[in-house]
Amino acid sequence: MRPSLLSPDLSASAQLSLADVAEAKAAGFRSILCDRPDGEAVDQAVFAAIAGEAARLGLESRYVPIVSPSVIFPETVAAFRAAVSELPKPILAYCGSGKRVTLAAEAAGLTAAASSPARQQAESHDIVIVGGGAGGIAGASSMLARIPDLDIAIVEPADNHFYQPGWTLVGAGVFTPEQTRRTMKSVMPAGVKWIKDAIATFDPDAKQVVLASGAVLSYRKLVVAPGIKLDWAAVEGLVETLGSNDVTSNYRFDLAPYTSRLVERLRSGKALFTQPPMPIKCAGAPQKAMYLSCDAWRGRGLLKAINVEFLNAGTALFGAADYVPPLMNYVKTYGITLSFSHNLVKVDGPSKTAWFKRTGKDGDSEIVERKFDMLHVVPPQCAPDFIRSSPLAGQAGWVEVDQETLRHKRYPDIYSLGDAMSAPNPKTAAAVRKQAPIVAENLLSDLGRIRMDAPAVYDGYGACPLTVERGKIVMAEFGYGGKRIPTLPRWLIDDLKPSWLAWRLKKDLLPIIYWDGMLKGREWLVKPSHKRAA
Ligand code: FAD
């Protein structure tokens, strides 16, 4: 943490970590002001976590999110000014880079240099990609595999890239966390310019994006792949207790090992596993955590003493109906209680209590209470804030694409892939593997860099390897409408039956296919198909 002094009462900093809060306290700051919207980067500590740590250390805190440095609305400036006037001083204010804090302080007349800086000259690239996650890196690599001399910039604020499908196995003690993390620098394709910043706003009519630092980028083609927002703060009390009081989640890199420790520690009592409303990334992951935990307890002869309940906001065990019978076999074997239409709304860690909104058939609802000895939470999920509030969003907040070509419905120079877009496919890395070559071909054809008679089309493919026990997987692979699309022949892997080979595939082969295949533009078994011209 290296804050810059804006006035005797106010300093600006880049994103804080929890450790930085203690450092701020030691440096004499008396309050923390957060100006960065939650969910902007995959490795960003959310405000509630920072606020919890600040409270623990006796510091005050406040949240005044500033989405865009280029347009800071008068209400935001007023809220910023009020926060600075009311919080105990000195105040440490932070955003992604410190830039938005500085601009807000200048707009509020709180710094010596209270004049607006000149808007920077736009930097220009043929292709700008939003996000260096699975979709951003795979998309860039698929394009470069076709045309190596492309001018591509990837905007990505995080230092690390994560193989998130591995977190289920971290939660089961099969992988170490480090097996799922690499530096962002190491996965950036050669020849791509990495701009370590975050997109704040889109101006699709001007073919420009504005970054959190205030810089402006112009593009000929834009690819949007910022992933999904994990809305931890939407469940009251959750952020404060996650990682302690036996409350865990495989949806966070740092918490997945805690799942494994809790499973090892629990010998009897009540274990709850939750699933929020759809869509979420990897719809099978809530169940995967549960089955692997049950299998571990069964192996140690403890399962009979542990009462396991699956509290699911939806009304079905799994979206693709064909896979429900094999999963139900495991539900029965493990003696799991299924509670549908139960949506987690509140947690109190110290008293080991969770509350759910239970919705009845006629739409009536009530709050029901459960005590727990272990709670595995999958957080509510939605499109990132800067997407939802942008002109790119459709009604539900996702980037609004044509579900076959993945081209934006209203802005033909924009494509999107991965979790942030509107197509109704299973939101998985496996889906991204199929989408990346499709986006690459359609976009390069638009630019006149390759020739195609008909556009490449996406069938909605995604895969969800359901880890039903340690050593066995039901390999669900399906597309639009839940239609089964198995990759391998049935004699090798019968997708409706638990398979040892599918487990080996998930554990040994899929990580290699991810790191050395899709992130490098090697498109094993995912060559795009093309629509015949009508
Ligand atoms: P991500 O890979 O999440 O990347 C998004 C990137 O965008 C991040 O690096 C982020 O920092 C960046 N970003 C965010 N905001 C901005 C901004 N404003 N400007 C610039 N960049 C930004 N998939 C499977 O196929 N199989 C599985 O078994 C599986 N299991 C899973 C289990 C768990 C517990 C989890 C959490 C996920 C699992 N997935 C699985 C899902 C898979 O990981 C995601 O679907 C996939 O990573 C989506 O890719 P993406 O590029 O859309 O998003």
XYZ file of C-alpha atoms and ligand atoms in Angstrom:
587
model
C 0.000 0.000 0.000
C 1.478 3.370 -1.097
C -1.145 6.073 -0.543
C -0.750 9.516 -2.075
C -1.654 12.552 0.007
C -4.511 14.606 -1.493
C -5.008 16.867 1.533
C -4.011 16.683 5.215
C -7.241 14.734 5.865
C -7.441 12.545 2.794
C -5.158 10.078 1.005
C -5.806 7.999 -2.120
C -4.795 4.395 -2.617
C -5.157 1.545 -5.114
C -7.297 -1.483 -4.082
C -6.723 -2.506 -0.464
C -6.290 -6.062 0.743
C -7.372 -7.124 4.239
C -3.729 -6.924 5.342
C -3.579 -3.329 4.065
C -6.341 -2.361 6.502
C -4.083 -3.254 9.435
C -1.265 -1.324 7.747
C -3.579 1.687 7.369
C -4.434 1.502 11.058
C -0.737 1.321 11.961
C -0.074 4.348 9.691
C -2.583 6.373 11.734
C -5.637 6.393 9.443
C -8.935 6.471 11.328
C -11.317 5.554 8.516
C -11.524 3.863 5.131
C -13.560 5.125 2.180
C -14.210 2.624 -0.623
C -14.860 4.143 -4.054
C -14.520 0.955 -6.077
C -17.686 -0.959 -7.004
C -17.665 -4.560 -5.774
C -17.012 -7.280 -8.328
C -14.775 -5.296 -10.691
C -11.917 -7.830 -10.603
C -11.813 -11.514 -9.795
C -9.237 -11.061 -7.005
C -10.701 -7.909 -5.428
C -11.600 -7.922 -1.713
C -15.290 -6.903 -1.524
C -16.223 -3.843 0.505
C -18.058 -5.810 3.206
C -14.862 -7.784 3.910
C -12.783 -4.589 4.112
C -15.444 -2.985 6.311
C -15.493 -6.053 8.596
C -11.716 -5.918 9.030
C -11.836 -2.133 9.580
C -14.521 -2.535 12.269
C -12.468 -5.241 13.959
C -9.559 -2.807 14.150
C -11.714 0.101 15.339
C -11.738 2.031 12.053
C -14.863 3.463 10.458
C -15.660 2.823 6.813
C -18.035 3.857 4.064
C -18.926 2.718 0.509
C -19.306 5.362 -2.208
C -18.774 3.390 -5.452
C -17.652 5.358 -8.506
C -18.317 3.344 -11.654
C -16.672 5.623 -14.199
C -13.886 8.175 -13.805
C -15.036 10.023 -16.917
C -18.545 10.748 -15.656
C -18.721 11.249 -11.897
C -22.325 12.205 -11.260
C -23.123 15.176 -8.990
C -24.864 12.818 -6.496
C -21.670 10.762 -6.254
C -19.546 13.867 -5.722
C -22.004 14.953 -2.998
C -21.846 11.514 -1.319
C -18.038 11.613 -1.515
C -17.923 15.101 0.025
C -20.329 14.039 2.804
C -18.236 10.953 3.567
C -15.048 13.018 3.805
C -16.742 15.538 6.052
C -18.337 12.942 8.369
C -15.723 10.172 8.685
C -13.022 10.423 11.398
C -9.807 11.823 9.915
C -7.359 11.118 8.412
C -9.203 9.070 5.793
C -7.747 6.498 3.436
C -9.879 6.355 0.271
C -9.335 3.686 -2.377
C -10.529 2.475 -5.764
C -8.810 0.264 -8.399
C -5.781 2.496 -8.970
C -6.480 5.583 -6.811
C -7.452 7.594 -9.886
C -11.194 7.764 -9.213
C -10.572 8.915 -5.640
C -8.331 11.704 -6.917
C -10.866 12.791 -9.539
C -13.750 12.722 -7.044
C -11.712 14.722 -4.518
C -10.910 17.285 -7.210
C -14.566 17.434 -8.306
C -15.583 17.926 -4.666
C -13.040 20.732 -4.295
C -11.162 18.808 -1.587
C -7.657 18.950 -3.040
C -5.219 21.717 -3.804
C -5.388 20.952 -7.537
C -9.154 21.079 -7.841
C -9.158 21.474 -11.579
C -10.104 18.599 -13.877
C -7.218 16.913 -15.657
C -7.208 17.002 -19.444
C -8.944 13.975 -20.924
C -6.281 11.663 -22.234
C -5.725 10.949 -25.900
C -7.430 7.683 -26.923
C -5.138 4.708 -27.521
C -6.326 2.607 -30.422
C -6.312 -1.152 -31.140
C -7.942 -3.280 -33.820
C -9.313 -5.632 -31.174
C -9.883 -4.808 -27.522
C -10.804 -7.635 -25.146
C -12.460 -7.022 -21.782
C -11.174 -9.537 -19.215
C -8.218 -11.912 -19.111
C -10.142 -14.874 -17.693
C -11.039 -18.071 -19.539
C -12.976 -16.265 -22.284
C -10.610 -13.341 -22.830
C -7.417 -15.404 -23.058
C -8.970 -18.265 -25.064
C -10.647 -15.791 -27.432
C -7.374 -13.920 -28.082
C -5.457 -17.167 -28.595
C -8.023 -18.555 -31.022
C -7.773 -15.376 -33.098
C -3.959 -15.406 -33.036
C -3.948 -19.090 -34.007
C -5.642 -18.009 -37.248
C -3.900 -14.670 -37.896
C -0.702 -14.255 -35.853
C -0.057 -10.543 -36.503
C -3.270 -9.134 -35.006
C -3.280 -5.931 -32.944
C -5.032 -7.072 -29.727
C -5.168 -5.427 -26.301
C -6.599 -7.219 -23.263
C -7.823 -5.062 -20.388
C -7.569 -7.038 -17.135
C -6.978 -5.674 -13.630
C -6.077 -8.921 -11.799
C -2.546 -10.218 -11.185
C -3.645 -13.843 -11.274
C -5.590 -16.134 -13.561
C -7.524 -19.004 -11.973
C -8.549 -22.431 -13.220
C -11.861 -22.228 -11.353
C -13.101 -25.728 -12.316
C -10.284 -27.006 -10.080
C -11.754 -25.387 -6.956
C -14.231 -28.264 -6.474
C -11.250 -30.598 -6.196
C -9.424 -28.175 -3.872
C -12.537 -28.308 -1.652
C -12.224 -32.093 -1.609
C -8.497 -32.041 -0.821
C -7.596 -33.553 -4.206
C -5.865 -30.455 -5.689
C -3.800 -27.842 -3.890
C -4.952 -24.244 -4.428
C -1.700 -23.477 -6.248
C -2.577 -26.020 -8.934
C -5.410 -23.683 -9.933
C -3.505 -20.379 -10.051
C -1.023 -18.880 -12.504
C 0.163 -15.328 -12.910
C -1.803 -13.287 -15.425
C 1.452 -12.417 -17.122
C 2.186 -16.092 -17.798
C -1.135 -16.721 -19.575
C -1.114 -13.581 -21.747
C -0.646 -14.719 -25.347
C 2.558 -13.493 -27.007
C 1.954 -10.388 -29.083
C -1.043 -9.212 -27.044
C -0.797 -5.916 -25.169
C -1.960 -6.384 -21.558
C -3.477 -3.199 -20.156
C -3.593 -3.697 -16.394
C -6.708 -1.670 -15.717
C -10.469 -2.220 -15.550
C -13.168 -1.197 -17.989
C -15.468 1.355 -16.370
C -17.870 2.311 -19.171
C -18.655 1.607 -22.809
C -19.354 4.096 -25.575
C -20.332 1.708 -28.371
C -21.444 4.462 -30.754
C -17.981 6.039 -30.597
C -16.355 2.539 -30.521
C -14.550 3.439 -27.322
C -14.217 2.144 -23.780
C -13.248 4.195 -20.743
C -10.966 2.600 -18.185
C -11.024 2.977 -14.421
C -7.836 5.056 -14.658
C -9.636 7.497 -16.951
C -7.775 6.385 -20.090
C -9.821 5.869 -23.254
C -9.351 3.022 -25.724
C -10.671 2.995 -29.297
C -11.333 -0.262 -31.107
C -12.490 -1.696 -34.390
C -13.837 -4.813 -32.671
C -14.606 -5.348 -29.009
C -14.825 -8.712 -27.216
C -16.516 -8.604 -23.813
C -15.596 -11.382 -21.325
C -15.564 -10.057 -17.751
C -17.208 -13.113 -16.162
C -20.024 -13.110 -13.620
C -20.444 -11.135 -10.386
C -20.476 -13.200 -7.198
C -22.838 -11.179 -5.027
C -21.715 -12.297 -1.556
C -23.105 -9.142 0.021
C -26.645 -10.029 -1.120
C -26.866 -12.537 1.754
C -26.998 -10.668 5.049
C -24.178 -11.546 7.421
C -22.393 -13.803 4.934
C -19.283 -11.742 4.201
C -18.603 -11.219 7.892
C -18.589 -14.941 8.638
C -17.206 -16.586 5.478
C -14.050 -18.497 6.276
C -14.909 -18.829 9.957
C -17.691 -20.299 12.129
C -17.800 -23.372 9.816
C -19.116 -21.313 6.873
C -17.313 -21.942 3.599
C -17.568 -21.839 -0.182
C -15.722 -23.476 -3.062
C -16.535 -20.352 -5.095
C -13.502 -18.556 -3.662
C -9.906 -19.583 -4.238
C -8.919 -18.789 -0.656
C -11.909 -20.585 0.906
C -11.927 -23.888 -0.996
C -9.210 -25.334 1.314
C -11.424 -24.404 4.291
C -14.161 -26.668 2.844
C -11.741 -29.567 2.894
C -10.699 -28.799 6.502
C -14.328 -28.560 7.666
C -15.230 -31.880 6.053
C -12.271 -33.487 7.747
C -13.212 -31.977 11.117
C -16.948 -32.702 11.152
C -17.856 -35.948 12.910
C -21.575 -35.463 13.528
C -24.350 -32.877 13.270
C -25.986 -30.950 10.473
C -24.322 -30.015 7.165
C -26.105 -27.576 4.858
C -25.310 -27.008 1.176
C -27.003 -24.122 -0.637
C -27.750 -23.229 -4.243
C -28.915 -19.720 -5.291
C -31.308 -18.897 -8.162
C -30.064 -19.606 -11.696
C -28.128 -18.673 -13.719
C -24.865 -19.339 -11.909
C -21.475 -20.424 -13.155
C -21.162 -24.200 -13.105
C -24.683 -25.085 -12.030
C -23.468 -28.471 -10.807
C -20.812 -27.091 -8.436
C -23.151 -26.763 -5.399
C -23.944 -30.485 -5.657
C -20.370 -31.492 -6.427
C -19.230 -30.019 -3.095
C -22.001 -31.921 -1.324
C -21.453 -35.343 -2.918
C -17.685 -35.246 -2.348
C -18.221 -34.265 1.298
C -20.759 -37.086 1.776
C -18.355 -39.549 0.174
C -15.573 -38.468 2.547
C -17.863 -38.907 5.589
C -19.051 -42.273 4.251
C -15.416 -43.384 3.868
C -14.751 -42.545 7.525
C -17.951 -44.263 8.695
C -19.492 -40.955 9.826
C -22.236 -40.368 7.289
C -24.989 -41.862 9.475
C -24.178 -39.319 12.185
C -24.288 -36.375 9.789
C -27.582 -34.966 8.629
C -27.056 -33.481 5.128
C -29.546 -31.078 3.556
C -29.438 -29.487 0.077
C -31.311 -26.174 0.135
C -31.877 -25.129 -3.451
C -33.555 -21.887 -4.564
C -34.758 -23.693 -7.708
C -37.314 -26.426 -8.172
C -35.201 -29.154 -9.836
C -32.047 -31.012 -8.851
C -30.364 -30.253 -12.192
C -31.369 -28.183 -15.236
C -30.768 -30.874 -17.873
C -33.467 -33.409 -16.933
C -31.696 -36.521 -18.304
C -29.056 -36.285 -15.587
C -31.489 -36.125 -12.676
C -31.999 -39.932 -12.244
C -28.276 -40.791 -11.795
C -27.932 -37.862 -9.383
C -31.037 -38.944 -7.441
C -29.383 -42.326 -6.886
C -26.594 -40.532 -5.013
C -29.041 -38.337 -3.103
C -30.692 -41.544 -1.816
C -27.416 -43.375 -1.175
C -26.075 -40.509 0.916
C -29.443 -39.926 2.650
C -29.577 -36.264 1.617
C -32.703 -34.219 2.374
C -33.732 -32.116 -0.644
C -35.380 -28.781 0.097
C -36.376 -26.982 -3.099
C -37.474 -23.311 -3.335
C -35.241 -22.455 -0.356
C -33.126 -19.355 -1.021
C -30.453 -18.385 1.526
C -31.039 -14.812 2.727
C -29.173 -14.466 6.023
C -26.434 -16.139 8.039
C -25.293 -15.657 11.588
C -21.961 -17.410 11.972
C -21.469 -17.254 15.751
C -24.921 -18.749 16.502
C -24.565 -21.227 13.576
C -27.922 -20.235 12.102
C -29.017 -19.713 8.485
C -32.297 -18.320 7.221
C -33.951 -19.194 3.924
C -36.822 -17.667 1.997
C -39.084 -20.588 1.181
C -41.454 -19.926 -1.692
C -44.651 -21.942 -1.965
C -46.381 -23.164 -5.133
C -48.840 -20.272 -5.124
C -46.056 -17.691 -4.725
C -46.501 -17.157 -0.983
C -43.272 -17.109 0.986
C -41.964 -17.467 4.513
C -38.591 -17.321 6.243
C -37.402 -20.638 7.649
C -34.494 -21.200 10.013
C -31.830 -23.917 10.058
C -29.086 -24.562 12.576
C -25.846 -25.950 11.139
C -22.512 -27.456 12.064
C -21.161 -26.817 8.579
C -22.506 -24.533 5.847
C -21.316 -24.554 2.224
C -22.646 -21.484 0.429
C -22.882 -20.787 -3.291
C -23.418 -17.025 -3.625
C -26.135 -15.285 -5.655
C -24.781 -14.318 -9.078
C -25.545 -11.680 -11.694
C -23.929 -9.708 -14.504
C -21.149 -7.344 -13.343
C -22.405 -3.863 -12.376
C -20.533 -2.077 -15.188
C -22.190 -4.406 -17.712
C -25.685 -4.135 -16.210
C -25.548 -0.344 -16.293
C -24.119 -0.198 -19.844
C -25.841 0.094 -23.239
C -24.556 -3.425 -24.015
C -26.915 -5.040 -21.499
C -30.196 -6.682 -22.354
C -33.139 -6.721 -19.976
C -31.643 -9.247 -17.573
C -28.358 -7.349 -17.404
C -26.178 -9.689 -19.507
C -24.339 -8.629 -22.706
C -27.070 -9.128 -25.268
C -25.770 -11.448 -28.003
C -27.218 -13.562 -30.767
C -27.004 -17.041 -29.240
C -25.612 -18.634 -32.410
C -23.019 -16.122 -33.670
C -22.241 -14.542 -30.249
C -22.299 -11.140 -31.975
C -24.021 -8.315 -30.089
C -27.645 -7.924 -31.151
C -27.454 -4.139 -31.508
C -23.736 -3.371 -31.929
C -22.267 -5.565 -34.697
C -18.681 -4.637 -33.782
C -19.051 -6.249 -30.373
C -18.846 -9.937 -29.450
C -19.137 -11.574 -26.057
C -18.295 -14.970 -24.618
C -18.168 -16.643 -21.235
C -20.310 -16.064 -18.189
C -21.218 -12.396 -18.837
C -23.291 -12.892 -21.978
C -26.956 -13.589 -22.461
C -27.019 -16.946 -24.316
C -28.893 -19.567 -22.245
C -26.057 -22.111 -22.202
C -24.498 -23.681 -19.087
C -22.017 -21.051 -17.847
C -18.831 -23.117 -17.791
C -15.226 -23.046 -18.966
C -16.156 -25.954 -21.219
C -18.662 -23.657 -22.929
C -15.926 -21.033 -23.355
C -13.740 -23.665 -25.032
C -16.411 -24.069 -27.688
C -17.241 -20.350 -27.919
C -13.688 -18.997 -28.379
C -13.138 -20.360 -31.918
C -16.643 -19.247 -32.915
C -16.023 -15.656 -31.810
C -12.566 -15.762 -33.434
C -13.892 -16.880 -36.817
C -16.894 -14.571 -36.947
C -14.911 -11.528 -35.808
C -11.978 -12.157 -38.170
C -14.401 -12.697 -41.028
C -16.035 -9.319 -40.231
C -12.575 -7.727 -40.378
C -11.919 -9.407 -43.735
C -8.956 -11.360 -42.325
C -10.434 -14.806 -43.073
C -13.049 -15.957 -45.586
C -16.136 -17.935 -44.599
C -19.237 -18.783 -46.618
C -21.420 -18.845 -43.526
C -20.972 -17.744 -39.930
C -19.659 -20.088 -37.269
C -22.515 -21.090 -34.975
C -22.719 -22.095 -31.309
C -25.020 -24.924 -30.205
C -25.040 -23.946 -26.512
C -22.540 -26.647 -25.529
C -21.276 -26.702 -21.962
C -20.054 -29.456 -19.657
C -20.498 -30.112 -15.999
C -18.475 -33.040 -14.660
C -20.582 -33.981 -11.624
C -18.232 -35.434 -9.026
C -20.659 -37.852 -7.403
C -17.962 -39.614 -5.388
C -14.177 -39.528 -5.134
C -13.142 -41.454 -8.245
C -16.455 -41.218 -10.143
C -18.127 -38.578 -12.276
C -21.409 -38.247 -14.163
C -20.144 -36.344 -17.204
C -23.022 -34.023 -18.105
C -22.454 -32.369 -21.502
C -25.386 -30.511 -22.943
C -26.463 -27.568 -25.072
C -29.463 -25.324 -25.597
C -32.670 -26.741 -24.134
C -30.725 -29.308 -22.087
C -30.011 -31.426 -25.212
C -27.270 -33.956 -24.447
C -24.090 -33.486 -26.546
C -21.567 -36.076 -25.313
C -18.079 -35.619 -26.778
C -16.838 -39.179 -26.393
C -18.510 -42.376 -27.637
C -20.806 -44.129 -25.177
C -18.620 -47.232 -24.926
C -15.842 -45.027 -23.526
C -17.910 -42.804 -21.235
C -21.652 -43.343 -20.795
C -22.688 -39.825 -19.794
C -25.692 -41.086 -17.780
C -23.598 -43.365 -15.572
C -20.970 -42.610 -12.934
C -17.633 -43.184 -14.642
C -14.117 -43.765 -13.363
C -12.665 -42.667 -16.706
C -14.557 -39.364 -16.510
C -12.963 -38.775 -13.083
C -9.488 -39.337 -14.565
C -10.417 -36.962 -17.371
C -11.431 -34.233 -14.903
C -8.511 -34.760 -12.558
C -5.654 -35.422 -14.984
C -6.614 -34.294 -18.479
C -8.981 -31.302 -18.276
C -6.464 -29.047 -16.488
C -3.982 -29.756 -19.321
C -6.682 -29.141 -21.922
C -7.374 -25.806 -20.196
C -3.840 -24.457 -19.640
C -2.109 -25.935 -22.689
C -5.079 -26.257 -25.029
C -7.772 -23.625 -24.877
C -5.635 -20.848 -23.373
C -3.075 -21.415 -26.146
C -5.464 -21.548 -29.105
C -5.284 -25.339 -29.523
C -8.853 -26.250 -30.289
C -9.029 -29.968 -29.560
C -12.491 -31.379 -30.423
C -14.100 -27.918 -30.720
C -13.781 -26.971 -34.374
C -16.672 -24.599 -35.140
C -19.503 -25.675 -37.384
C -20.898 -23.212 -39.937
C -24.412 -22.321 -40.838
C -25.140 -22.897 -44.499
C -26.146 -19.719 -46.272
C -29.934 -19.757 -46.825
P -13.665 -15.590 -15.707
O -12.832 -16.768 -16.060
O -14.199 -15.486 -14.333
O -12.811 -14.287 -16.067
C -13.314 -12.973 -16.009
C -12.129 -12.001 -15.973
O -12.612 -10.670 -16.206
C -11.422 -11.991 -14.617
O -10.042 -12.204 -14.798
C -11.739 -10.604 -14.057
O -10.687 -10.062 -13.262
C -11.929 -9.780 -15.339
N -12.741 -8.573 -15.143
C -13.802 -8.397 -14.322
N -14.240 -7.125 -14.401
C -13.457 -6.491 -15.306
C -13.426 -5.164 -15.807
N -14.260 -4.220 -15.357
N -12.493 -4.852 -16.749
C -11.619 -5.787 -17.203
N -11.608 -7.066 -16.734
C -12.515 -7.407 -15.800
N -16.486 -24.758 -15.594
C -16.335 -25.961 -16.233
O -16.249 -26.002 -17.460
N -16.276 -27.131 -15.525
C -16.311 -27.158 -14.180
O -16.217 -28.226 -13.580
C -16.445 -25.919 -13.477
N -16.494 -25.900 -12.134
C -16.504 -24.702 -11.476
C -16.467 -24.714 -10.093
C -16.442 -23.531 -9.384
C -16.392 -23.569 -7.887
C -16.437 -22.289 -10.086
C -16.370 -20.980 -9.335
C -16.506 -22.269 -11.481
C -16.553 -23.478 -12.191
N -16.635 -23.501 -13.581
C -16.538 -24.709 -14.243
C -17.009 -22.266 -14.329
C -15.875 -21.585 -15.089
O -14.769 -21.378 -14.260
C -16.371 -20.254 -15.655
O -17.559 -20.502 -16.377
C -15.355 -19.602 -16.571
O -14.202 -19.265 -15.849
C -15.954 -18.369 -17.250
O -14.997 -17.671 -17.982
P -15.109 -16.070 -18.144
O -13.963 -15.660 -18.990
O -16.468 -15.695 -18.554
O -14.924 -15.498 -16.660
